[in-house]
Amino acid sequence: MVAVVVASSHTLATPSSPLSTTICCSNSINKTLSVTRRRALVFSSTVILSPLLNFYNPNSTSAIALPEDELQQEEDRLVHLFQETSPSVVSIQDLELANNRKSTSNEVLPIDDENAKVEGKGSGFIWDKFGHIVTNYHVVAKLATDKSGSQRCKVLLVDAKGNSFFKEGKIVGYDPDYDLAVLKVDAEGYELKPIVLGTSHDLRVGQSCFAIGNPYGFEDTLTTGVVSGLGREIPSPNGRAIRGAIQTDAAINAGNSGGPLINSYGHVIGVNTATFTRKGTGVSSGVNFAIPIDTVVKNVPYLIVYGTPYSDRY
């Protein structure tokens, strides 16, 4: 995750002087206005009090039924959104085998080996029914650059029936320039649920968005927010700039990397990638970033077919 120092600032608020209006009248007019005002006050109070009494009347539900219904509908919509999308999100663990268990990358991973050391955790999402998983490059960088045969990747998935299972993730391709990588798991015998792809070119600041991932290892965590900004620039693992990033205040923390940022329809609009943090805390400051899905859609097919980005082949 990208960490920068964010200086705190404090703004002193200066109260403004309240507006005032002065009305000058003669004594006789004052008396008439005084009586009229008292009558108006009594009448107005009765009018105001009447709906309030009705509001608190236990036998009357018309005043509060609509807001409660709307609230329930909104909650049901979010619950449904999570239930429909979360089976497409995976948890990724970087493992280092014990010295006496090092082997070639073609051998089956001993995923139940208690001596394997967990070196990092991240998220990803199911790209297609063939078992391709999209995540951030920095989540699997050790596996991608491993020369010793000691690195492995353990992926926790959920099939379309809701059954959880572990599989080894094999590196298919990666692109450090865009902080993207593709894994593949052997999904034979399982029905996977690929995520639904959306678009990012038509996003608007202020629209709702949601992040699903595994922050700090807590699987299937949903956080909510809005699109806070568009066209941002964030650094890639190799130091180059990733342009067009989506800024959101939906919480993204360590372990969220590689997971999907989705819209209100459950369509993925970005890959959660980075967050600004106060130095030394590692805690999200509410300024978080995702790689736009339009960029992902352009690059992932090349990674699946060729293993490298288009730019590296010419």
Short mmCIF file of C-alpha atoms in Angstrom, two decimals:
data_model
loop_
_atom_site.label_atom_id
_atom_site.label_comp_id
_atom_site.label_asym_id
_atom_site.label_seq_id
_atom_site.Cartn_x
_atom_site.Cartn_y
_atom_site.Cartn_z
CA MET A 1 0.00 0.00 0.00
CA VAL A 2 1.19 3.54 -0.70
CA ALA A 3 1.91 5.53 2.41
CA VAL A 4 2.55 9.26 2.54
CA VAL A 5 2.68 11.80 5.30
CA VAL A 6 -0.48 13.84 5.59
CA ALA A 7 -0.09 16.99 7.64
CA SER A 8 -3.04 17.82 9.84
CA SER A 9 -4.41 21.33 9.70
CA HIS A 10 -6.81 23.20 11.92
CA THR A 11 -9.05 26.02 10.84
CA LEU A 12 -10.34 28.49 13.40
CA ALA A 13 -13.97 29.39 12.79
CA THR A 14 -14.99 33.00 13.41
CA PRO A 15 -18.70 33.39 14.30
CA SER A 16 -20.54 35.87 12.15
CA SER A 17 -22.83 38.50 13.60
CA PRO A 18 -26.50 37.51 13.47
CA LEU A 19 -28.76 39.58 11.27
CA SER A 20 -31.29 41.73 13.07
CA THR A 21 -34.36 43.70 11.91
CA THR A 22 -35.90 46.63 13.80
CA ILE A 23 -39.56 47.69 13.33
CA CYS A 24 -40.66 51.04 14.76
CA CYS A 25 -44.38 51.68 15.47
CA SER A 26 -46.58 54.09 17.42
CA ASN A 27 -48.04 53.06 20.84
CA SER A 28 -51.56 52.49 19.50
CA ILE A 29 -50.30 50.33 16.72
CA ASN A 30 -48.16 48.44 19.20
CA LYS A 31 -51.21 47.60 21.33
CA THR A 32 -53.15 46.37 18.31
CA LEU A 33 -50.20 44.35 17.09
CA SER A 34 -49.66 42.93 20.58
CA VAL A 35 -53.21 41.55 20.77
CA THR A 36 -53.11 40.30 17.21
CA ARG A 37 -49.75 38.67 17.80
CA ARG A 38 -51.00 36.80 20.88
CA ARG A 39 -54.00 35.51 18.96
CA ALA A 40 -51.81 34.53 16.07
CA LEU A 41 -49.40 32.87 18.45
CA VAL A 42 -52.15 30.77 20.02
CA PHE A 43 -53.51 29.84 16.62
CA SER A 44 -50.09 29.03 15.20
CA SER A 45 -49.14 26.97 18.24
CA THR A 46 -52.29 24.92 17.87
CA VAL A 47 -51.57 24.31 14.20
CA ILE A 48 -47.98 23.32 14.91
CA LEU A 49 -48.85 21.16 17.90
CA SER A 50 -51.57 19.25 16.07
CA PRO A 51 -49.30 17.31 13.68
CA LEU A 52 -46.82 16.76 16.49
CA LEU A 53 -49.51 15.13 18.60
CA ASN A 54 -50.46 13.03 15.61
CA PHE A 55 -46.79 12.11 15.07
CA TYR A 56 -46.46 10.76 18.60
CA ASN A 57 -49.88 9.11 18.54
CA PRO A 58 -49.19 5.37 18.85
CA ASN A 59 -52.35 4.66 16.85
CA SER A 60 -51.11 6.70 13.88
CA THR A 61 -48.36 5.26 11.65
CA SER A 62 -48.75 7.42 8.55
CA ALA A 63 -46.14 9.94 9.71
CA ILE A 64 -43.30 7.43 10.11
CA ALA A 65 -44.21 4.50 7.87
CA LEU A 66 -42.65 5.93 4.72
CA PRO A 67 -39.20 6.73 6.16
CA GLU A 68 -39.02 3.30 7.82
CA ASP A 69 -39.95 1.61 4.55
CA GLU A 70 -37.33 3.55 2.65
CA LEU A 71 -34.68 2.75 5.25
CA GLN A 72 -35.54 -0.94 5.14
CA GLN A 73 -35.43 -0.95 1.36
CA GLU A 74 -32.01 0.69 1.38
CA GLU A 75 -30.66 -1.82 3.89
CA ASP A 76 -32.12 -4.73 1.95
CA ARG A 77 -30.55 -3.41 -1.23
CA LEU A 78 -27.08 -3.25 0.37
CA VAL A 79 -27.46 -6.72 1.87
CA HIS A 80 -28.51 -8.10 -1.52
CA LEU A 81 -25.63 -6.27 -3.22
CA PHE A 82 -23.11 -7.89 -0.87
CA GLN A 83 -24.66 -11.34 -1.11
CA GLU A 84 -24.61 -11.24 -4.89
CA THR A 85 -21.05 -9.88 -5.23
CA SER A 86 -19.04 -11.40 -2.37
CA PRO A 87 -18.84 -14.93 -3.90
CA SER A 88 -16.79 -13.38 -6.70
CA VAL A 89 -14.20 -11.98 -4.25
CA VAL A 90 -11.25 -14.09 -3.10
CA SER A 91 -8.72 -13.96 -0.30
CA ILE A 92 -5.04 -14.34 -1.20
CA GLN A 93 -2.19 -15.42 1.06
CA ASP A 94 1.50 -15.23 0.17
CA LEU A 95 3.31 -18.24 1.60
CA GLU A 96 6.97 -19.07 2.00
CA LEU A 97 7.73 -22.75 2.31
CA ALA A 98 10.07 -24.01 4.99
CA ASN A 99 13.65 -24.61 3.84
CA ASN A 100 13.17 -28.37 3.74
CA ARG A 101 9.99 -28.06 1.66
CA LYS A 102 11.28 -25.95 -1.24
CA SER A 103 10.30 -27.38 -4.58
CA THR A 104 9.75 -26.49 -8.19
CA SER A 105 6.76 -24.36 -9.08
CA ASN A 106 5.21 -27.32 -10.93
CA GLU A 107 4.67 -29.30 -7.76
CA VAL A 108 1.44 -29.16 -5.80
CA LEU A 109 1.44 -26.63 -2.96
CA PRO A 110 1.21 -28.18 0.50
CA ILE A 111 -1.48 -25.69 1.54
CA ASP A 112 -1.97 -27.46 4.86
CA ASP A 113 1.73 -27.31 5.72
CA GLU A 114 1.92 -25.76 9.18
CA ASN A 115 5.54 -24.81 8.56
CA ALA A 116 4.63 -22.52 5.67
CA LYS A 117 5.01 -18.89 6.66
CA VAL A 118 2.31 -16.38 5.74
CA GLU A 119 4.15 -13.34 4.44
CA GLY A 120 1.25 -11.24 3.28
CA LYS A 121 -2.47 -11.13 2.55
CA GLY A 122 -4.56 -9.48 -0.10
CA SER A 123 -7.73 -9.72 -2.13
CA GLY A 124 -8.75 -10.42 -5.69
CA PHE A 125 -11.80 -11.24 -7.77
CA ILE A 126 -12.84 -13.99 -10.16
CA TRP A 127 -12.44 -12.85 -13.75
CA ASP A 128 -13.95 -15.84 -15.57
CA LYS A 129 -15.30 -19.35 -15.04
CA PHE A 130 -11.92 -20.83 -16.02
CA GLY A 131 -10.36 -19.79 -12.72
CA HIS A 132 -8.52 -16.58 -13.63
CA ILE A 133 -8.15 -14.23 -10.67
CA VAL A 134 -7.36 -10.51 -10.99
CA THR A 135 -5.43 -8.80 -8.21
CA ASN A 136 -2.70 -6.20 -7.66
CA TYR A 137 0.84 -6.96 -8.70
CA HIS A 138 2.16 -5.84 -5.33
CA VAL A 139 0.01 -8.52 -3.65
CA VAL A 140 1.84 -11.33 -5.48
CA ALA A 141 5.14 -9.62 -6.30
CA LYS A 142 7.20 -12.13 -4.29
CA LEU A 143 5.65 -15.04 -6.16
CA ALA A 144 6.09 -13.29 -9.51
CA THR A 145 9.80 -12.68 -8.92
CA ASP A 146 10.59 -15.88 -7.00
CA LYS A 147 13.74 -17.67 -8.19
CA SER A 148 14.15 -20.10 -5.30
CA GLY A 149 10.90 -22.03 -5.62
CA SER A 150 9.95 -21.22 -2.02
CA GLN A 151 7.04 -18.86 -2.73
CA ARG A 152 3.47 -20.02 -3.09
CA CYS A 153 0.06 -18.40 -3.26
CA LYS A 154 -2.97 -19.75 -1.40
CA VAL A 155 -6.39 -18.60 -2.61
CA LEU A 156 -9.64 -18.92 -0.68
CA LEU A 157 -12.66 -19.03 -2.98
CA VAL A 158 -16.40 -19.56 -2.71
CA ASP A 159 -18.26 -21.45 -5.42
CA ALA A 160 -21.70 -20.58 -6.78
CA LYS A 161 -23.30 -22.83 -4.14
CA GLY A 162 -21.61 -21.01 -1.27
CA ASN A 163 -18.98 -23.67 -0.51
CA SER A 164 -15.55 -22.39 0.53
CA PHE A 165 -12.35 -24.08 -0.64
CA PHE A 166 -8.62 -23.41 -0.95
CA LYS A 167 -6.60 -23.66 -4.13
CA GLU A 168 -3.08 -22.81 -5.18
CA GLY A 169 -2.83 -19.73 -7.35
CA LYS A 170 -0.38 -19.85 -10.24
CA ILE A 171 1.00 -16.69 -11.81
CA VAL A 172 -0.31 -16.25 -15.36
CA GLY A 173 0.83 -12.70 -16.05
CA TYR A 174 1.59 -9.39 -14.43
CA ASP A 175 2.10 -5.73 -15.26
CA PRO A 176 3.91 -3.65 -12.61
CA ASP A 177 3.24 -0.46 -14.60
CA TYR A 178 -0.45 -0.73 -13.76
CA ASP A 179 -0.03 -2.78 -10.57
CA LEU A 180 -2.05 -5.65 -12.04
CA ALA A 181 -1.57 -9.41 -11.96
CA VAL A 182 -3.53 -12.47 -12.99
CA LEU A 183 -3.53 -15.79 -11.10
CA LYS A 184 -5.13 -19.04 -12.15
CA VAL A 185 -6.58 -21.73 -9.93
CA ASP A 186 -7.67 -25.24 -10.86
CA ALA A 187 -11.44 -24.85 -10.67
CA GLU A 188 -12.33 -28.30 -12.01
CA GLY A 189 -15.37 -29.64 -10.18
CA TYR A 190 -16.38 -26.17 -8.95
CA GLU A 191 -18.79 -23.66 -10.42
CA LEU A 192 -17.22 -20.24 -10.03
CA LYS A 193 -19.09 -16.96 -10.11
CA PRO A 194 -17.18 -14.37 -12.15
CA ILE A 195 -17.66 -10.77 -11.14
CA VAL A 196 -19.80 -8.53 -13.34
CA LEU A 197 -17.72 -5.95 -15.17
CA GLY A 198 -18.83 -2.34 -15.23
CA THR A 199 -17.30 0.77 -16.78
CA SER A 200 -15.35 3.65 -15.29
CA HIS A 201 -15.35 6.28 -18.06
CA ASP A 202 -18.85 7.42 -17.08
CA LEU A 203 -18.32 7.66 -13.31
CA ARG A 204 -19.40 10.80 -11.52
CA VAL A 205 -18.11 12.33 -8.31
CA GLY A 206 -20.66 11.75 -5.58
CA GLN A 207 -22.08 8.43 -6.74
CA SER A 208 -22.09 5.55 -4.28
CA CYS A 209 -19.43 2.85 -4.35
CA PHE A 210 -18.50 -0.13 -2.21
CA ALA A 211 -15.29 -2.04 -1.48
CA ILE A 212 -15.21 -5.75 -0.68
CA GLY A 213 -12.03 -7.42 0.52
CA ASN A 214 -10.05 -8.80 3.41
CA PRO A 215 -8.59 -5.92 5.45
CA TYR A 216 -6.16 -7.19 8.07
CA GLY A 217 -7.28 -10.74 7.22
CA PHE A 218 -10.96 -10.17 8.02
CA GLU A 219 -12.58 -11.93 5.08
CA ASP A 220 -15.60 -10.63 3.19
CA THR A 221 -15.55 -7.14 4.62
CA LEU A 222 -17.83 -4.54 3.02
CA THR A 223 -17.12 -0.83 3.29
CA THR A 224 -19.22 1.94 1.78
CA GLY A 225 -18.52 5.38 0.42
CA VAL A 226 -18.71 7.59 -2.63
CA VAL A 227 -16.55 8.41 -5.61
CA SER A 228 -14.59 11.32 -4.15
CA GLY A 229 -12.54 12.24 -7.19
CA LEU A 230 -11.57 11.14 -10.68
CA GLY A 231 -8.44 11.31 -12.81
CA ARG A 232 -6.03 10.97 -9.89
CA GLU A 233 -2.41 9.89 -10.24
CA ILE A 234 -0.81 7.27 -7.97
CA PRO A 235 2.62 5.57 -8.07
CA SER A 236 2.99 2.03 -9.41
CA PRO A 237 5.29 -0.57 -7.79
CA ASN A 238 8.04 0.25 -10.30
CA GLY A 239 7.78 3.99 -9.65
CA ARG A 240 5.86 4.97 -12.77
CA ALA A 241 2.60 6.93 -12.55
CA ILE A 242 -0.78 5.23 -12.82
CA ARG A 243 -3.08 7.87 -14.26
CA GLY A 244 -6.85 8.08 -14.13
CA ALA A 245 -7.21 6.47 -10.70
CA ILE A 246 -10.52 6.64 -8.85
CA GLN A 247 -10.50 8.33 -5.44
CA THR A 248 -12.99 7.10 -2.84
CA ASP A 249 -13.68 7.43 0.87
CA ALA A 250 -14.80 3.79 1.10
CA ALA A 251 -12.27 2.38 3.57
CA ILE A 252 -9.34 0.55 1.98
CA ASN A 253 -6.76 -0.91 4.35
CA ALA A 254 -3.97 -3.48 4.28
CA GLY A 255 -5.48 -6.65 2.83
CA ASN A 256 -8.01 -4.82 0.63
CA SER A 257 -5.50 -4.53 -2.20
CA GLY A 258 -6.65 -6.31 -5.34
CA GLY A 259 -10.29 -6.47 -4.31
CA PRO A 260 -13.12 -4.88 -6.30
CA LEU A 261 -14.61 -1.44 -5.99
CA ILE A 262 -18.22 -1.83 -7.13
CA ASN A 263 -21.10 0.47 -7.98
CA SER A 264 -24.70 0.33 -6.79
CA TYR A 265 -25.50 -2.36 -9.37
CA GLY A 266 -22.77 -4.69 -8.13
CA HIS A 267 -20.59 -4.08 -11.19
CA VAL A 268 -16.87 -3.71 -10.60
CA ILE A 269 -15.63 -0.22 -11.47
CA GLY A 270 -12.09 -0.45 -10.11
CA VAL A 271 -9.38 -2.49 -8.38
CA ASN A 272 -8.68 -1.25 -4.84
CA THR A 273 -5.00 -0.41 -4.74
CA ALA A 274 -3.76 2.28 -2.37
CA THR A 275 -4.56 4.56 0.54
CA PHE A 276 -2.96 7.64 2.03
CA THR A 277 -2.01 7.12 5.67
CA ARG A 278 -0.58 9.19 8.44
CA LYS A 279 3.05 8.27 8.89
CA GLY A 280 3.54 5.34 11.23
CA THR A 281 -0.15 4.47 11.59
CA GLY A 282 -0.96 2.42 8.49
CA VAL A 283 -4.61 3.43 8.98
CA SER A 284 -6.74 4.65 6.11
CA SER A 285 -7.23 8.41 6.14
CA GLY A 286 -10.33 8.27 3.95
CA VAL A 287 -8.34 9.11 0.82
CA ASN A 288 -8.19 5.84 -1.08
CA PHE A 289 -7.58 4.87 -4.69
CA ALA A 290 -8.60 2.23 -7.20
CA ILE A 291 -7.37 1.44 -10.70
CA PRO A 292 -10.27 2.13 -13.10
CA ILE A 293 -11.88 -0.98 -14.57
CA ASP A 294 -11.54 0.38 -18.13
CA THR A 295 -7.76 0.18 -17.68
CA VAL A 296 -8.06 -3.32 -16.25
CA VAL A 297 -10.23 -4.54 -19.13
CA LYS A 298 -7.65 -3.30 -21.65
CA ASN A 299 -4.73 -5.04 -19.95
CA VAL A 300 -5.97 -8.29 -18.38
CA PRO A 301 -6.72 -10.16 -21.66
CA TYR A 302 -3.10 -9.62 -22.75
CA LEU A 303 -1.84 -10.89 -19.41
CA ILE A 304 -3.99 -14.03 -19.70
CA VAL A 305 -2.92 -14.81 -23.26
CA TYR A 306 0.69 -13.62 -23.32
CA GLY A 307 1.67 -13.24 -19.68
CA THR A 308 3.03 -9.77 -20.29
CA PRO A 309 1.42 -6.42 -21.10
CA TYR A 310 1.00 -5.36 -24.71
CA SER A 311 3.71 -2.71 -24.41
CA ASP A 312 6.37 -5.28 -23.46
CA ARG A 313 5.94 -7.30 -26.66
CA TYR A 314 6.86 -4.57 -29.17
#
